[in-house]
Structures are given as C-alpha cells and as structure tokens.
PDB file of C-alpha atoms in Angstrom:
ATOM      1  CA  MET E  23       0.135  -0.054  -0.047  1.00  0.00           C
ATOM      2  CA  HIS E  24       2.942   2.306   0.664  1.00  0.00           C
ATOM      3  CA  PHE E  25       4.267   1.509  -2.707  1.00  0.00           C
ATOM      4  CA  TYR E  26       1.267   2.723  -4.506  1.00  0.00           C
ATOM      5  CA  LYS E  27       0.441   5.954  -2.351  1.00  0.00           C
ATOM      6  CA  ASP E  28       4.229   6.849  -2.960  1.00  0.00           C
ATOM      7  CA  CYS E  29       4.206   6.336  -6.798  1.00  0.00           C
ATOM      8  CA  LYS E  30       0.642   7.110  -7.722  1.00  0.00           C
ATOM      9  CA  SER E  31       1.645  10.368  -9.229  1.00  0.00           C
ATOM     10  CA  LYS E  32       4.641   9.222 -11.054  1.00  0.00           C
ATOM     11  CA  SER E  33       4.933   8.227 -14.707  1.00  0.00           C
ATOM     12  CA  LYS E  34       5.781   4.539 -15.908  1.00  0.00           C
ATOM     13  CA  HIS E  35       9.718   5.439 -16.025  1.00  0.00           C
ATOM     14  CA  GLY E  36       9.335   6.742 -12.515  1.00  0.00           C
ATOM     15  CA  VAL E  37       7.569   3.605 -11.370  1.00  0.00           C
ATOM     16  CA  LEU E  38       9.958   1.329 -12.761  1.00  0.00           C
ATOM     17  CA  ALA E  39      12.810   3.225 -11.225  1.00  0.00           C
ATOM     18  CA  HIS E  40      10.960   3.146  -8.018  1.00  0.00           C
ATOM     19  CA  ILE E  41      10.623  -0.636  -8.205  1.00  0.00           C
ATOM     20  CA  ARG E  42      14.408  -1.216  -9.102  1.00  0.00           C
ATOM     21  CA  ARG E  43      15.697   0.889  -6.113  1.00  0.00           C
ATOM     22  CA  GLY E  44      13.087   0.102  -3.564  1.00  0.00           C
ATOM     23  CA  SER E  45      10.733   2.730  -1.830  1.00  0.00           C
ATOM     24  CA  PRO E  46      12.931   5.486  -0.290  1.00  0.00           C
ATOM     25  CA  SER E  47      10.500   5.788   2.585  1.00  0.00           C
ATOM     26  CA  HIS E  48      11.253   2.360   3.786  1.00  0.00           C
ATOM     27  CA  THR E  49      14.817   1.405   4.809  1.00  0.00           C
ATOM     28  CA  HIS E  50      13.994  -2.056   5.967  1.00  0.00           C
ATOM     29  CA  THR E  51      16.513  -4.666   4.399  1.00  0.00           C
ATOM     30  CA  PRO E  52      14.640  -7.446   2.577  1.00  0.00           C
ATOM     31  CA  PRO E  53      14.907 -10.863   4.183  1.00  0.00           C
ATOM     32  CA  SER E  54      17.088 -13.424   2.838  1.00  0.00           C
ATOM     33  CA  GLY E  55      15.840 -15.163  -0.103  1.00  0.00           C
ATOM     34  CA  SER E  56      13.301 -12.357  -1.031  1.00  0.00           C
ATOM     35  CA  LEU E  57      13.103 -10.854  -4.442  1.00  0.00           C
ATOM     36  CA  GLY E  58      14.356  -7.237  -4.432  1.00  0.00           C
ATOM     37  CA  ILE E  59      13.283  -6.141  -8.164  1.00  0.00           C
ATOM     38  CA  ILE E  60      10.345  -7.157 -10.282  1.00  0.00           C
ATOM     39  CA  PRO E  61      10.967  -9.868 -12.881  1.00  0.00           C
ATOM     40  CA  LYS E  62      10.792  -8.852 -16.493  1.00  0.00           C
ATOM     41  CA  PRO E  63       7.412 -10.604 -17.446  1.00  0.00           C
ATOM     42  CA  HIS E  64       5.678  -8.373 -14.552  1.00  0.00           C
ATOM     43  CA  LEU E  65       7.547  -5.307 -16.014  1.00  0.00           C
ATOM     44  CA  ASN E  66       5.978  -6.010 -19.226  1.00  0.00           C
ATOM     45  CA  ALA E  67       2.485  -6.086 -17.298  1.00  0.00           C
ATOM     46  CA  ILE E  68       3.250  -2.618 -15.759  1.00  0.00           C
ATOM     47  CA  LEU E  69       4.258  -1.256 -19.338  1.00  0.00           C
ATOM     48  CA  GLY E  70       1.148  -2.812 -20.829  1.00  0.00           C
ATOM     49  CA  MET E  71       3.073  -5.163 -22.957  1.00  0.00           C
ATOM     50  CA  TYR E  72       0.436  -7.957 -22.426  1.00  0.00           C
ATOM     51  CA  THR E  73      -2.427  -6.286 -24.509  1.00  0.00           C
ATOM     52  CA  LEU E  74      -0.181  -5.630 -27.723  1.00  0.00           C
ATOM     53  CA  MET E  75      -0.871  -7.182 -30.962  1.00  0.00           C
ATOM     54  CA  SER E  76       1.469  -8.214 -33.627  1.00  0.00           C
ATOM     55  CA  ASN E  77       1.307  -6.794 -37.231  1.00  0.00           C
ATOM     56  CA  LYS E  78      -0.062 -10.087 -38.315  1.00  0.00           C
ATOM     57  CA  GLN E  79      -2.691 -10.303 -35.757  1.00  0.00           C
ATOM     58  CA  TYR E  80      -3.846  -6.795 -36.444  1.00  0.00           C
ATOM     59  CA  TYR E  81      -4.100  -7.304 -40.323  1.00  0.00           C
ATOM     60  CA  ASP E  82      -5.953 -10.616 -39.676  1.00  0.00           C
ATOM     61  CA  ALA E  83      -8.315  -8.875 -37.589  1.00  0.00           C
ATOM     62  CA  ILE E  84      -9.022  -6.312 -40.258  1.00  0.00           C
ATOM     63  CA  CYS E  85      -9.485  -8.918 -42.844  1.00  0.00           C
ATOM     64  CA  SER E  86     -11.841 -11.121 -40.894  1.00  0.00           C
ATOM     65  CA  GLY E  87     -13.713  -8.461 -38.726  1.00  0.00           C
ATOM     66  CA  GLU E  88     -12.904 -10.316 -35.630  1.00  0.00           C
ATOM     67  CA  ILE E  89      -9.627 -11.193 -33.413  1.00  0.00           C
ATOM     68  CA  CYS E  90      -9.031 -14.787 -34.534  1.00  0.00           C
ATOM     69  CA  ASN E  91      -5.495 -15.324 -33.309  1.00  0.00           C
ATOM     70  CA  THR E  92      -5.603 -14.213 -29.337  1.00  0.00           C
ATOM     71  CA  GLU E  93      -2.113 -15.385 -28.743  1.00  0.00           C
ATOM     72  CA  GLY E  94      -0.320 -13.076 -26.475  1.00  0.00           C
ATOM     73  CA  ILE E  95      -3.171 -10.829 -25.946  1.00  0.00           C
ATOM     74  CA  SER E  96      -4.697 -12.340 -22.691  1.00  0.00           C
ATOM     75  CA  SER E  97      -2.903 -13.856 -19.636  1.00  0.00           C
ATOM     76  CA  GLU E  98      -3.904 -14.903 -16.297  1.00  0.00           C
ATOM     77  CA  CYS E  99      -0.984 -13.105 -14.955  1.00  0.00           C
ATOM     78  CA  ALA E 100      -1.423  -9.886 -16.548  1.00  0.00           C
ATOM     79  CA  GLY E 101      -4.756  -8.951 -14.787  1.00  0.00           C
ATOM     80  CA  GLY E 102      -5.759  -7.659 -11.536  1.00  0.00           C
ATOM     81  CA  GLY E 103      -2.741  -6.588  -9.542  1.00  0.00           C
ATOM     82  CA  GLY E 104      -1.521  -9.455  -7.570  1.00  0.00           C
ATOM     83  CA  ALA E 105      -1.188 -13.114  -7.976  1.00  0.00           C
ATOM     84  CA  PRO E 106      -3.831 -15.297  -9.345  1.00  0.00           C
ATOM     85  CA  GLN E 107      -5.851 -17.477  -6.830  1.00  0.00           C
ATOM     86  CA  GLY E 108      -3.527 -20.369  -5.627  1.00  0.00           C
ATOM     87  CA  ARG E 109      -0.204 -18.688  -6.816  1.00  0.00           C
ATOM     88  CA  GLU E 110       2.409 -18.073  -4.201  1.00  0.00           C
ATOM     89  CA  LEU E 111       3.831 -14.466  -3.703  1.00  0.00           C
ATOM     90  CA  ARG E 112       7.566 -14.041  -3.592  1.00  0.00           C
ATOM     91  CA  GLY E 113       9.487 -11.301  -2.043  1.00  0.00           C
ATOM     92  CA  GLY E 114       6.402 -10.149   0.161  1.00  0.00           C
ATOM     93  CA  GLY E 115       8.640  -8.776   2.990  1.00  0.00           C
ATOM     94  CA  ARG E 116       7.575  -5.665   4.503  1.00  0.00           C
ATOM     95  CA  GLY E 117       7.970  -2.646   2.354  1.00  0.00           C
ATOM     96  CA  HIS E 118       8.226  -4.786  -0.845  1.00  0.00           C
ATOM     97  CA  VAL E 119       5.802  -5.693  -3.483  1.00  0.00           C
ATOM     98  CA  GLY E 120       4.729  -9.297  -3.740  1.00  0.00           C
ATOM     99  CA  VAL E 121       4.611 -10.750  -7.335  1.00  0.00           C
ATOM    100  CA  PRO E 122       3.471 -13.818  -8.829  1.00  0.00           C
ATOM    101  CA  SER E 123       5.704 -16.697  -8.970  1.00  0.00           C
ATOM    102  CA  CYS E 124       4.901 -17.779 -12.568  1.00  0.00           C
ATOM    103  CA  PRO E 125       8.271 -17.060 -14.378  1.00  0.00           C
ATOM    104  CA  ARG E 126       6.758 -16.772 -17.807  1.00  0.00           C
ATOM    105  CA  PRO E 127       3.109 -15.981 -18.216  1.00  0.00           C
ATOM    106  CA  SER E 128       1.609 -17.312 -21.306  1.00  0.00           C
ATOM    107  CA  GLY E 129       0.409 -14.015 -22.602  1.00  0.00           C
ATOM    108  CA  VAL E 130       3.534 -12.203 -23.189  1.00  0.00           C
ATOM    109  CA  VAL E 131       3.775 -10.800 -26.639  1.00  0.00           C
ATOM    110  CA  GLN E 132       5.984 -12.914 -28.806  1.00  0.00           C
ATOM    111  CA  PRO E 133       7.329 -12.141 -32.364  1.00  0.00           C
ATOM    112  CA  ASP E 134       5.817 -13.627 -35.452  1.00  0.00           C
ATOM    113  CA  LYS E 135       7.799 -16.811 -36.594  1.00  0.00           C
ATOM    114  CA  TYR E 136       8.519 -16.884 -40.280  1.00  0.00           C
ATOM    115  CA  LYS E 137       9.707 -19.775 -42.246  1.00  0.00           C
ATOM    116  CA  PRO E 138      13.384 -19.318 -43.441  1.00  0.00           C
ATOM    117  CA  VAL E 139      13.503 -18.725 -47.160  1.00  0.00           C
ATOM    118  CA  PRO E 140      16.412 -20.584 -48.672  1.00  0.00           C
ATOM    119  CA  ASP E 141      18.820 -18.930 -51.059  1.00  0.00           C
ATOM    120  CA  GLU E 142      18.364 -19.237 -54.667  1.00  0.00           C
ATOM    121  CA  PRO E 143      20.472 -21.882 -56.324  1.00  0.00           C
ATOM    122  CA  PRO E 144      23.546 -20.588 -58.390  1.00  0.00           C
ATOM    123  CA  ASN E 145      23.096 -19.782 -62.012  1.00  0.00           C
ATOM    124  CA  PRO E 146      24.019 -22.880 -64.018  1.00  0.00           C
ATOM    125  CA  THR E 147      24.620 -21.120 -67.281  1.00  0.00           C
ATOM    126  CA  ASN E 148      27.770 -22.497 -68.894  1.00  0.00           C
ATOM    127  CA  ILE E 149      29.248 -19.075 -70.134  1.00  0.00           C
ATOM    128  CA  GLU E 150      31.627 -20.610 -72.679  1.00  0.00           C
ATOM    129  CA  GLU E 151      28.745 -22.718 -74.300  1.00  0.00           C
ATOM    130  CA  MET E 152      26.486 -19.643 -74.337  1.00  0.00           C
ATOM    131  CA  LEU E 153      29.111 -17.509 -76.241  1.00  0.00           C
ATOM    132  CA  GLN E 154      29.423 -20.123 -78.811  1.00  0.00           C
ATOM    133  CA  ARG E 155      25.605 -20.316 -79.337  1.00  0.00           C
ATOM    134  CA  VAL E 156      25.527 -16.617 -79.606  1.00  0.00           C
ATOM    135  CA  ARG E 157      28.294 -16.487 -82.292  1.00  0.00           C
ATOM    136  CA  SER E 158      26.674 -19.460 -84.302  1.00  0.00           C
ATOM    137  CA  ASN E 159      23.331 -17.500 -84.199  1.00  0.00           C
ATOM    138  CA  ASP E 160      21.337 -20.546 -82.831  1.00  0.00           C
ATOM    139  CA  LYS E 161      17.817 -20.097 -83.619  1.00  0.00           C
ATOM    140  CA  ASP E 162      16.692 -21.896 -80.478  1.00  0.00           C
ATOM    141  CA  LEU E 163      18.442 -19.424 -78.262  1.00  0.00           C
ATOM    142  CA  GLU E 164      16.233 -16.655 -77.248  1.00  0.00           C
ATOM    143  CA  GLU E 165      17.273 -15.636 -73.928  1.00  0.00           C
ATOM    144  CA  VAL E 166      20.861 -14.988 -72.448  1.00  0.00           C
ATOM    145  CA  ASN E 167      20.699 -14.960 -68.805  1.00  0.00           C
ATOM    146  CA  LEU E 168      23.879 -14.359 -66.770  1.00  0.00           C
ATOM    147  CA  ASN E 169      22.434 -13.028 -63.599  1.00  0.00           C
ATOM    148  CA  ASN E 170      24.264 -13.376 -60.273  1.00  0.00           C
ATOM    149  CA  ILE E 171      27.492 -14.672 -61.968  1.00  0.00           C
ATOM    150  CA  GLN E 172      30.109 -12.461 -60.506  1.00  0.00           C
ATOM    151  CA  ASP E 173      33.133 -13.929 -61.910  1.00  0.00           C
ATOM    152  CA  ILE E 174      32.735 -13.216 -65.536  1.00  0.00           C
ATOM    153  CA  PRO E 175      35.892 -11.745 -66.876  1.00  0.00           C
ATOM    154  CA  ILE E 176      35.443  -8.306 -68.567  1.00  0.00           C
ATOM    155  CA  PRO E 177      36.797  -9.439 -71.935  1.00  0.00           C
ATOM    156  CA  VAL E 178      34.466 -12.227 -72.119  1.00  0.00           C
ATOM    157  CA  LEU E 179      31.376  -9.809 -71.392  1.00  0.00           C
ATOM    158  CA  SER E 180      32.753  -7.640 -74.137  1.00  0.00           C
ATOM    159  CA  GLU E 181      33.210 -10.585 -76.599  1.00  0.00           C
ATOM    160  CA  LEU E 182      29.590 -11.592 -75.831  1.00  0.00           C
ATOM    161  CA  CYS E 183      28.179  -8.081 -76.629  1.00  0.00           C
ATOM    162  CA  GLU E 184      30.278  -8.219 -79.772  1.00  0.00           C
ATOM    163  CA  ALA E 185      28.712 -11.551 -80.828  1.00  0.00           C
ATOM    164  CA  MET E 186      25.339 -10.296 -80.021  1.00  0.00           C
ATOM    165  CA  LYS E 187      25.748  -7.423 -82.722  1.00  0.00           C
ATOM    166  CA  ALA E 188      25.041  -9.897 -85.583  1.00  0.00           C
ATOM    167  CA  ASN E 189      22.576 -12.260 -83.572  1.00  0.00           C
ATOM    168  CA  THR E 190      19.090 -12.223 -84.861  1.00  0.00           C
ATOM    169  CA  TYR E 191      17.326 -14.574 -82.600  1.00  0.00           C
ATOM    170  CA  VAL E 192      17.973 -13.652 -78.956  1.00  0.00           C
ATOM    171  CA  ARG E 193      15.135 -11.561 -77.418  1.00  0.00           C
ATOM    172  CA  SER E 194      16.264 -11.076 -73.957  1.00  0.00           C
ATOM    173  CA  PHE E 195      19.601 -10.113 -72.395  1.00  0.00           C
ATOM    174  CA  SER E 196      20.084  -9.877 -68.729  1.00  0.00           C
ATOM    175  CA  LEU E 197      23.407  -9.108 -66.634  1.00  0.00           C
ATOM    176  CA  VAL E 198      21.918  -8.533 -63.273  1.00  0.00           C
ATOM    177  CA  ALA E 199      24.421  -8.576 -60.136  1.00  0.00           C
ATOM    178  CA  THR E 200      27.242  -9.314 -62.225  1.00  0.00           C
ATOM    179  CA  LYS E 201      29.635  -6.602 -61.036  1.00  0.00           C
ATOM    180  CA  SER E 202      29.548  -5.043 -64.443  1.00  0.00           C
ATOM    181  CA  GLY E 203      30.778  -1.382 -64.661  1.00  0.00           C
ATOM    182  CA  ASP E 204      32.415   0.928 -66.910  1.00  0.00           C
ATOM    183  CA  PRO E 205      36.080   0.761 -66.241  1.00  0.00           C
ATOM    184  CA  ILE E 206      38.959   2.761 -68.218  1.00  0.00           C
ATOM    185  CA  ALA E 207      39.524   0.963 -71.604  1.00  0.00           C
ATOM    186  CA  GLN E 208      42.891  -0.744 -71.801  1.00  0.00           C
ATOM    187  CA  PRO E 209      44.348  -2.977 -74.341  1.00  0.00           C
ATOM    188  CA  LEU E 210      44.542  -6.657 -73.399  1.00  0.00           C
ATOM    189  CA  GLU E 211      46.465  -9.030 -75.340  1.00  0.00           C
ATOM    190  CA  THR E 212      44.724 -12.102 -73.926  1.00  0.00           C
ATOM    191  CA  PRO E 213      43.617 -14.724 -76.437  1.00  0.00           C
ATOM    192  CA  LEU E 214      40.319 -16.469 -75.766  1.00  0.00           C
ATOM    193  CA  GLU E 215      41.998 -19.703 -75.394  1.00  0.00           C
ATOM    194  CA  GLU E 216      43.499 -18.724 -72.006  1.00  0.00           C
ATOM    195  CA  LEU E 217      40.138 -17.650 -70.547  1.00  0.00           C
ATOM    196  CA  PHE E 218      38.450 -20.824 -71.777  1.00  0.00           C
ATOM    197  CA  PRO E 219      41.065 -23.859 -72.319  1.00  0.00           C
ATOM    198  CA  SER E 220      38.502 -25.907 -74.189  1.00  0.00           C
ATOM    199  CA  HIS E 221      37.943 -23.333 -76.752  1.00  0.00           C
ATOM    200  CA  SER E 222      40.576 -23.794 -79.629  1.00  0.00           C
ATOM    201  CA  ARG E 223      41.285 -21.839 -82.676  1.00  0.00           C
ATOM    202  CA  ALA E 224      40.649 -22.807 -86.215  1.00  0.00           C
ATOM    203  CA  SER E 225      43.202 -25.160 -87.574  1.00  0.00           C
ATOM    204  CA  PRO E 226      45.776 -23.745 -90.164  1.00  0.00           C
ATOM    205  CA  GLN E 227      44.082 -26.050 -92.776  1.00  0.00           C
ATOM    206  CA  SER E 228      40.811 -24.813 -92.206  1.00  0.00           C
ATOM    207  CA  SER E 229      39.286 -22.195 -94.336  1.00  0.00           C
ATOM    208  CA  GLU E 230      37.553 -20.366 -91.198  1.00  0.00           C
ATOM    209  CA  LYS E 231      39.285 -17.387 -89.892  1.00  0.00           C
ATOM    210  CA  PRO E 232      40.480 -17.498 -86.405  1.00  0.00           C
ATOM    211  CA  PRO E 233      38.676 -15.331 -83.901  1.00  0.00           C
ATOM    212  CA  PRO E 234      40.261 -11.975 -83.163  1.00  0.00           C
ATOM    213  CA  THR E 235      42.375 -11.149 -79.949  1.00  0.00           C
ATOM    214  CA  LEU E 236      40.002  -9.783 -77.187  1.00  0.00           C
ATOM    215  CA  THR E 237      40.433  -6.146 -76.492  1.00  0.00           C
ATOM    216  CA  ARG E 238      39.268  -4.971 -72.971  1.00  0.00           C
ATOM    217  CA  VAL E 239      36.516  -2.249 -73.478  1.00  0.00           C
ATOM    218  CA  PRO E 240      34.170  -0.731 -70.928  1.00  0.00           C
ATOM    219  CA  THR E 241      31.267  -3.059 -70.425  1.00  0.00           C
ATOM    220  CA  THR E 242      28.639  -0.406 -70.807  1.00  0.00           C
ATOM    221  CA  GLN E 243      30.395   0.729 -74.008  1.00  0.00           C
ATOM    222  CA  ALA E 244      30.174  -2.781 -75.272  1.00  0.00           C
ATOM    223  CA  VAL E 245      26.493  -2.986 -74.358  1.00  0.00           C
ATOM    224  CA  ALA E 246      25.937   0.322 -76.086  1.00  0.00           C
ATOM    225  CA  ASN E 247      27.744  -0.625 -79.407  1.00  0.00           C
ATOM    226  CA  MET E 248      25.531  -3.705 -79.325  1.00  0.00           C
ATOM    227  CA  LEU E 249      22.525  -1.566 -79.037  1.00  0.00           C
ATOM    228  CA  ARG E 250      23.493   0.382 -81.974  1.00  0.00           C
ATOM    229  CA  GLU E 251      23.698  -2.575 -84.474  1.00  0.00           C
ATOM    230  CA  ASN E 252      21.548  -5.330 -83.065  1.00  0.00           C
ATOM    231  CA  ARG E 253      17.942  -5.321 -84.545  1.00  0.00           C
ATOM    232  CA  SER E 254      16.474  -8.235 -82.624  1.00  0.00           C
ATOM    233  CA  LEU E 255      16.762  -7.515 -78.998  1.00  0.00           C
ATOM    234  CA  GLN E 256      13.665  -6.502 -77.040  1.00  0.00           C
ATOM    235  CA  THR E 257      14.555  -6.902 -73.341  1.00  0.00           C
ATOM    236  CA  LEU E 258      17.953  -5.442 -71.775  1.00  0.00           C
ATOM    237  CA  ASN E 259      18.454  -5.774 -67.972  1.00  0.00           C
ATOM    238  CA  ILE E 260      21.674  -4.479 -66.418  1.00  0.00           C
ATOM    239  CA  GLU E 261      20.250  -3.779 -62.828  1.00  0.00           C
ATOM    240  CA  SER E 262      22.270  -4.187 -59.637  1.00  0.00           C
ATOM    241  CA  ASN E 263      25.776  -3.465 -61.028  1.00  0.00           C
ATOM    242  CA  PHE E 264      28.605  -0.852 -60.700  1.00  0.00           C
ATOM    243  CA  ILE E 265      27.623   1.347 -63.654  1.00  0.00           C
ATOM    244  CA  SER E 266      28.300   4.897 -63.025  1.00  0.00           C
ATOM    245  CA  SER E 267      26.456   7.934 -64.634  1.00  0.00           C
ATOM    246  CA  THR E 268      28.833   8.008 -67.653  1.00  0.00           C
ATOM    247  CA  GLY E 269      28.159   4.440 -68.436  1.00  0.00           C
ATOM    248  CA  LEU E 270      24.289   4.876 -68.073  1.00  0.00           C
ATOM    249  CA  MET E 271      24.593   8.028 -70.314  1.00  0.00           C
ATOM    250  CA  ALA E 272      26.285   6.083 -72.978  1.00  0.00           C
ATOM    251  CA  VAL E 273      23.663   3.286 -72.985  1.00  0.00           C
ATOM    252  CA  LEU E 274      20.750   5.801 -72.947  1.00  0.00           C
ATOM    253  CA  LYS E 275      22.283   7.510 -76.025  1.00  0.00           C
ATOM    254  CA  ALA E 276      22.588   4.133 -77.823  1.00  0.00           C
ATOM    255  CA  VAL E 277      18.992   3.330 -77.018  1.00  0.00           C
ATOM    256  CA  ARG E 278      17.841   6.275 -79.112  1.00  0.00           C
ATOM    257  CA  GLU E 279      19.490   4.406 -82.282  1.00  0.00           C
ATOM    258  CA  ASN E 280      17.568   1.143 -81.495  1.00  0.00           C
ATOM    259  CA  ALA E 281      14.021   0.865 -82.617  1.00  0.00           C
ATOM    260  CA  THR E 282      13.192  -2.894 -81.388  1.00  0.00           C
ATOM    261  CA  LEU E 283      13.899  -2.549 -77.771  1.00  0.00           C
ATOM    262  CA  THR E 284      10.731  -2.445 -75.664  1.00  0.00           C
ATOM    263  CA  GLU E 285      12.056  -3.074 -72.164  1.00  0.00           C
ATOM    264  CA  LEU E 286      15.038  -1.475 -70.399  1.00  0.00           C
ATOM    265  CA  ARG E 287      16.092  -1.961 -66.711  1.00  0.00           C
ATOM    266  CA  VAL E 288      18.761   0.121 -65.140  1.00  0.00           C
ATOM    267  CA  ASP E 289      17.910   0.418 -61.499  1.00  0.00           C
ATOM    268  CA  ASN E 290      19.946  -0.119 -58.378  1.00  0.00           C
ATOM    269  CA  GLN E 291      23.462   0.809 -59.367  1.00  0.00           C
ATOM    270  CA  ARG E 292      26.251   1.296 -56.818  1.00  0.00           C
ATOM    271  CA  GLN E 293      25.887   4.904 -56.919  1.00  0.00           C
ATOM    272  CA  TRP E 294      23.148   7.521 -57.774  1.00  0.00           C
ATOM    273  CA  PRO E 295      23.525   8.802 -61.250  1.00  0.00           C
ATOM    274  CA  GLY E 296      22.591  12.287 -60.710  1.00  0.00           C
ATOM    275  CA  ASP E 297      19.994  14.699 -62.137  1.00  0.00           C
ATOM    276  CA  ALA E 298      21.357  15.104 -65.340  1.00  0.00           C
ATOM    277  CA  VAL E 299      21.076  11.277 -66.072  1.00  0.00           C
ATOM    278  CA  GLU E 300      17.471  11.205 -64.788  1.00  0.00           C
ATOM    279  CA  MET E 301      16.581  13.929 -67.102  1.00  0.00           C
ATOM    280  CA  GLU E 302      18.194  12.093 -69.957  1.00  0.00           C
ATOM    281  CA  MET E 303      16.139   9.002 -68.976  1.00  0.00           C
ATOM    282  CA  ALA E 304      12.916  11.064 -69.295  1.00  0.00           C
ATOM    283  CA  THR E 305      14.101  12.540 -72.798  1.00  0.00           C
ATOM    284  CA  VAL E 306      14.835   9.202 -74.112  1.00  0.00           C
ATOM    285  CA  LEU E 307      11.487   7.701 -72.946  1.00  0.00           C
ATOM    286  CA  GLU E 308       9.705  10.780 -74.786  1.00  0.00           C
ATOM    287  CA  GLN E 309      11.783  10.118 -78.055  1.00  0.00           C
ATOM    288  CA  CYS E 310      11.610   6.426 -78.136  1.00  0.00           C
ATOM    289  CA  PRO E 311       7.964   5.244 -78.465  1.00  0.00           C
ATOM    290  CA  SER E 312       8.974   1.609 -78.671  1.00  0.00           C
ATOM    291  CA  ILE E 313       9.989   1.320 -74.851  1.00  0.00           C
ATOM    292  CA  VAL E 314       6.924   0.288 -73.089  1.00  0.00           C
ATOM    293  CA  ARG E 315       8.606  -0.832 -69.859  1.00  0.00           C
ATOM    294  CA  PHE E 316      11.308   0.950 -68.145  1.00  0.00           C
ATOM    295  CA  GLY E 317      12.990  -0.042 -64.616  1.00  0.00           C
ATOM    296  CA  TYR E 318      14.250   2.829 -62.705  1.00  0.00           C
ATOM    297  CA  HIS E 319      13.336   4.709 -59.497  1.00  0.00           C
ATOM    298  CA  PHE E 320      13.385   8.323 -59.972  1.00  0.00           C
ATOM    299  CA  THR E 321      14.392  10.452 -57.076  1.00  0.00           C
ATOM    300  CA  GLN E 322      13.248  13.790 -58.895  1.00  0.00           C
ATOM    301  CA  GLN E 323       9.652  14.817 -59.374  1.00  0.00           C
ATOM    302  CA  GLY E 324      10.263  16.455 -62.671  1.00  0.00           C
ATOM    303  CA  PRO E 325      11.847  13.488 -64.463  1.00  0.00           C
ATOM    304  CA  ARG E 326       9.559  11.171 -62.784  1.00  0.00           C
ATOM    305  CA  ALA E 327       6.382  12.966 -64.093  1.00  0.00           C
ATOM    306  CA  ARG E 328       7.879  13.319 -67.588  1.00  0.00           C
ATOM    307  CA  ALA E 329       8.743   9.557 -67.763  1.00  0.00           C
ATOM    308  CA  ALA E 330       5.318   8.637 -66.349  1.00  0.00           C
ATOM    309  CA  GLN E 331       3.605  10.595 -69.221  1.00  0.00           C
ATOM    310  CA  ALA E 332       5.902   9.157 -71.842  1.00  0.00           C
ATOM    311  CA  MET E 333       5.298   5.569 -70.671  1.00  0.00           C
ATOM    312  CA  THR E 334       1.588   6.141 -70.757  1.00  0.00           C
ATOM    313  CA  ARG E 335       1.816   7.448 -74.462  1.00  0.00           C
ATOM    314  CA  ASN E 336       4.085   4.737 -75.590  1.00  0.00           C
ATOM    315  CA  ASN E 337       1.762   1.966 -74.244  1.00  0.00           C
ATOM    316  CA  GLU E 338      -1.365   3.700 -75.801  1.00  0.00           C
ATOM    317  CA  LEU E 339       0.443   3.923 -79.195  1.00  0.00           C
ATOM    318  CA  ARG E 340       1.431   0.062 -78.723  1.00  0.00           C
ATOM    319  CA  ARG E 341      -2.180  -0.655 -77.912  1.00  0.00           C
ATOM    320  CA  GLN E 342      -3.396   1.107 -81.038  1.00  0.00           C
ATOM    321  CA  GLN E 343      -0.923  -0.706 -83.266  1.00  0.00           C
ATOM    322  CA  LYS E 344      -2.085  -4.105 -81.891  1.00  0.00           C
ATOM    323  CA  LYS E 345      -5.716  -3.047 -83.006  1.00  0.00           C
ATOM    324  CA  ARG E 346      -4.895  -2.340 -86.656  1.00  0.00           C
TER     325      ARG E 346
END
C-alpha cells in the first residue's frame, strides 16, 4: 500500500525506477531469499505489453472483422494486480511488493515466426557454351541470362556483346548482379583460349578465320555498341551493377538508335547517377515510343512526371498498333 501511495503520481519510468531501487520511505532490508526487483514478465505487465497485438494479428483482424488469433493478448498473470488464486507470492517482505511466482506468463507478446527462405541456387549457365551459341546465331537461343554470375571476366562480357551485334534470334539479354561497370578501356592481349582452355582456334588447314584477339573495353560501352547494331533484342536488364552516370549515359544514347528494344531496366546501381542522367532518361522515353517498360526509381519529381507521361503515351501507341 505504501508503494502505490508513493508512486501514484509518477510516470511509468518513475514507477520502474522506484521498483528497481526500492521505496525511499522504507529502509527495511529485505529478508534473505526475497526478491528485490520485479521480474521482466511483470515489468511487461506494468508497461502494458500484455495487450499488444503483432502486425499479423492486426491485419488478420482487419480482414476477418474479428480477432481470430488471441495468442499473447490475454494472460492469467496480467490482470488484476497481485497473483492469481492459488499462486504463491515471492518477495512479500515488509516494504516490498509481492509478485506472482509464475516465471513466464503465457500471454507475453511474442514475435511472429517466419519460415526461413533458402537462397536461390547458383546460375547454371555455361558461359563458354552460351558464347558459342550466340556466335553461331542459334535459332533456339532466345534468352541470354547471366544473372548473379560474378566472376565473368570483362573481356568475355565484351566478346559476348560483340557477338550479339549480328545475332538475330536472342530476344532477352540480362546481366543482373554481375559486378559489371564501366572501367577505363585498356588494351588486353589475352587470347580467348587462355580464358577458356577448351576453346580452340581454327586449324591452319581450315578455311575459317581464327577469332580475333580480345580487347578490353568498358562493359557499358560494349552494351551501347551492341544496341546500335542489334535489331532483334527486345529486353535489356543491367540492374544491380557498378555502372556510373557516364556508363548509363552511353547506354541511353545508344537506345535512341535502337527501334526494337521494348524493355530497359537500369535500377539499383552502386551510386546515384545524378539529375542530368535522370533528365536524359525522361528525354529518351519521350523520343523512343518503342519502350513500354522502364525499370528505374526516379528521385526527382520533374523527370518522374515526364517519364510517367511518356510511358503512358508509349503503351497507348502500342495498344493502337495491336488493334490495326
């Protein structure tokens, strides 16, 4: 009774501090074996933690109109003030508050349990085989997917883009999370056989010309050169890479010279490209009616509004063309 009389005008924080240090109006030393502080479950009760609902319970209640999952909402140890009938009080010495002996009430709010989601399996694409099929213009190859392959040498990516220039069957080209960027162009006298031992040059007796020596060029410049010459590609995805504003600008300028590309995704690069690149994106979408899907999160309101209007117009033009 003395405890509640001294603390009735205090806030929750004051009540908790009072509980932990004991009432200053009583200097009686607690007997041996008594409990000097309130256990954590009962501190939760004082803070009102027994009647909280998790997000899952809240949204389930909104959808169904009633509280179906009551786990953690009610507890026999949370109500009243004092222990339930038949429960023993510990620490009930003079000048101390008796608390229920139940160590963990069933109504304590618990976090939602979610099933762990396993990682996706690695990309099984054989880069050497894919390069050969692109070079030979395989009619059964319509998608080049190199997503999440992070150990692709830059010369190989450049050679793949070079082979894509003359390919007429590939419709989708994806380089997501491959650590591709736009490094400084440097000559590299490394034959393809050293990168892929199983790849051999044409024999001297053969009439076929040996493949040229690879030259290291910026990855984005190789993609830009591919877009200028390829006339079959419809989807290009280069998200989640290390492409800077200079590389993105090169790709955007090349998109203006391509009339077959309908989907372009360039979001989630290592650094923000800047206002100038976002304005260029909006301009490209306005000048390229063939693009109907564009993947990028604009940070400026002006380019975002222009891009939204351009995408609406492009999709309307595509719908009218299908009607004819």
